[in-house]
Amino acid sequence: MNNNWYKNEEEEKLAEKLISMEKAALKKWFTGDSSGYRDLWSKKNFCYFDAVCVNRVDTYDEIAKLATERVDGRLYAKHYEVRNERVQAAKDMAVLTYQLYCESNLININYNCIEVFKKEDDDWHVIHSTWSVIRPMEMDFSAMKEIV
């Protein structure tokens, strides 16, 4: 972890916690189990953008349904790697950014990931998530296998 970004030990510990939560959700995700993210996403206030979704997803129920239909028992990563993690925090809000390099059974894709966390009921949850393709002009989506 790059300690130069964090002003004090408290910020560094928060960064470690949020990064750990995200990596735990990813670990499940890439074994065909969306429950890690379903637990991480805010049930009170959530929205989501993804490179393969035309419109923004505006509710927890909507994203949970999509995740269950598209991921559970279907998505498996041959290899994935999280790089360049950084957390920027202020009071009860924090933004985690990182890059994800993934080789999966559906598509090999590299993402810039943005997770906006908010402290709710004494725990941290993602209220907004954006997954955008790194250098999309170089991405060939024609090899993507049907998800549903």
C-alpha positions as CSV (number, residue, x, y, z in Angstrom):
1,M,0.0,0.0,0.0
2,N,1.2,3.5,-0.9
3,N,1.5,5.2,2.5
4,N,2.2,8.6,0.9
5,W,-1.5,9.0,0.2
6,Y,-2.7,8.7,3.8
7,K,-2.3,11.5,6.3
8,N,-2.4,9.3,9.4
9,E,-2.7,5.7,10.7
10,E,-6.5,6.1,10.9
11,E,-6.8,6.8,7.2
12,E,-4.4,3.9,6.4
13,K,-6.5,1.5,8.5
14,L,-9.7,2.6,6.8
15,A,-8.1,2.1,3.4
16,E,-6.9,-1.4,4.4
17,K,-10.4,-2.2,5.6
18,L,-12.2,-1.1,2.4
19,I,-9.7,-2.7,0.1
20,S,-10.0,-5.9,2.0
21,M,-13.8,-5.8,1.8
22,E,-13.6,-5.2,-1.9
23,K,-11.1,-8.0,-2.5
24,A,-13.3,-10.4,-0.4
25,A,-16.3,-9.6,-2.6
26,L,-14.2,-10.0,-5.8
27,K,-13.0,-13.4,-4.6
28,K,-16.5,-14.7,-4.3
29,W,-17.6,-12.9,-7.6
30,F,-15.0,-14.7,-9.6
31,T,-16.1,-18.1,-8.3
32,G,-19.7,-17.5,-9.5
33,D,-21.0,-16.1,-6.2
34,S,-22.4,-12.6,-6.0
35,S,-23.2,-12.7,-2.3
36,G,-20.0,-10.8,-1.4
37,Y,-21.1,-7.8,-3.4
38,R,-24.8,-8.1,-2.5
39,D,-23.6,-7.8,1.2
40,L,-21.3,-4.9,0.3
41,W,-23.8,-2.8,-1.7
42,S,-26.1,-0.4,0.2
43,K,-29.6,-1.6,0.4
44,K,-30.7,1.9,1.3
45,N,-29.1,4.0,-1.5
46,F,-27.3,2.4,-4.5
47,C,-26.6,3.1,-8.1
48,Y,-24.2,1.4,-10.6
49,F,-22.6,2.0,-14.0
50,D,-20.9,-0.7,-16.0
51,A,-19.4,-0.8,-19.5
52,V,-21.8,-3.5,-20.5
53,C,-25.0,-1.9,-19.1
54,V,-26.7,0.7,-21.3
55,N,-28.4,2.5,-18.4
56,R,-27.5,3.2,-14.8
57,V,-28.9,0.7,-12.4
58,D,-30.6,2.7,-9.6
59,T,-31.6,0.3,-6.8
60,Y,-30.2,-2.4,-4.7
61,D,-33.0,-4.8,-5.8
62,E,-32.2,-4.2,-9.4
63,I,-28.5,-4.8,-9.1
64,A,-29.0,-7.8,-6.8
65,K,-31.3,-9.4,-9.4
66,L,-28.8,-8.7,-12.3
67,A,-25.9,-10.1,-10.2
68,T,-27.8,-13.2,-9.3
69,E,-28.9,-13.8,-12.9
70,R,-25.6,-13.0,-14.6
71,V,-23.0,-14.1,-12.1
72,D,-24.2,-16.8,-9.7
73,G,-23.1,-20.2,-11.0
74,R,-22.0,-18.6,-14.3
75,L,-18.9,-16.4,-14.0
76,Y,-15.5,-17.9,-13.2
77,A,-12.1,-16.1,-13.5
78,K,-9.1,-18.0,-14.7
79,H,-7.0,-15.2,-13.4
80,Y,-7.6,-11.7,-12.0
81,E,-5.4,-9.0,-10.5
82,V,-6.2,-5.9,-8.5
83,R,-3.8,-3.0,-9.1
84,N,-3.2,0.6,-8.0
85,E,-5.7,0.6,-5.1
86,R,-6.3,4.0,-3.5
87,V,-8.8,5.2,-0.9
88,Q,-9.7,8.9,-0.4
89,A,-11.9,9.5,2.6
90,A,-13.8,12.3,4.3
91,K,-15.9,11.7,7.4
92,D,-18.4,9.0,6.6
93,M,-17.7,8.8,2.9
94,A,-14.8,7.2,1.0
95,V,-13.9,6.5,-2.6
96,L,-11.9,3.4,-3.5
97,T,-10.4,3.4,-7.0
98,Y,-8.4,0.6,-8.6
99,Q,-7.7,-1.3,-11.8
100,L,-8.9,-4.8,-12.3
101,Y,-7.3,-7.1,-14.9
102,C,-9.4,-10.2,-15.5
103,E,-9.4,-13.4,-17.6
104,S,-12.8,-15.1,-17.1
105,N,-14.8,-17.8,-18.8
106,L,-17.1,-15.0,-20.3
107,I,-14.6,-12.3,-21.4
108,N,-11.1,-11.0,-20.7
109,I,-11.5,-7.4,-19.7
110,N,-9.6,-4.7,-17.8
111,Y,-11.6,-2.2,-15.7
112,N,-11.1,1.1,-14.0
113,C,-13.2,0.6,-10.9
114,I,-14.7,3.3,-8.7
115,E,-16.5,2.3,-5.5
116,V,-18.1,5.1,-3.4
117,F,-18.5,3.9,0.2
118,K,-20.7,5.5,2.9
119,K,-20.8,4.5,6.6
120,E,-24.3,3.3,7.3
121,D,-25.4,1.8,10.6
122,D,-21.8,1.6,11.8
123,D,-20.6,-0.3,8.8
124,W,-19.3,0.7,5.3
125,H,-21.4,0.0,2.2
126,V,-21.0,0.9,-1.4
127,I,-23.6,3.5,-2.5
128,H,-22.2,4.0,-6.0
129,S,-20.1,1.7,-8.3
130,T,-18.7,2.4,-11.7
131,W,-16.8,-0.2,-13.8
132,S,-15.3,1.4,-17.0
133,V,-13.1,-0.3,-19.5
134,I,-9.5,0.7,-19.5
135,R,-8.8,2.1,-22.9
136,P,-12.2,1.1,-24.4
137,M,-11.1,2.0,-27.9
138,E,-8.8,-1.1,-27.8
139,M,-11.5,-3.4,-26.4
140,D,-13.1,-6.0,-28.7
141,F,-16.5,-7.0,-27.2
142,S,-17.3,-9.4,-30.0
143,A,-15.7,-12.3,-28.1
144,M,-18.0,-11.8,-25.1
145,K,-20.1,-14.9,-24.4
146,E,-23.8,-14.7,-23.7
147,I,-24.3,-14.1,-20.0
148,V,-27.9,-14.9,-19.6
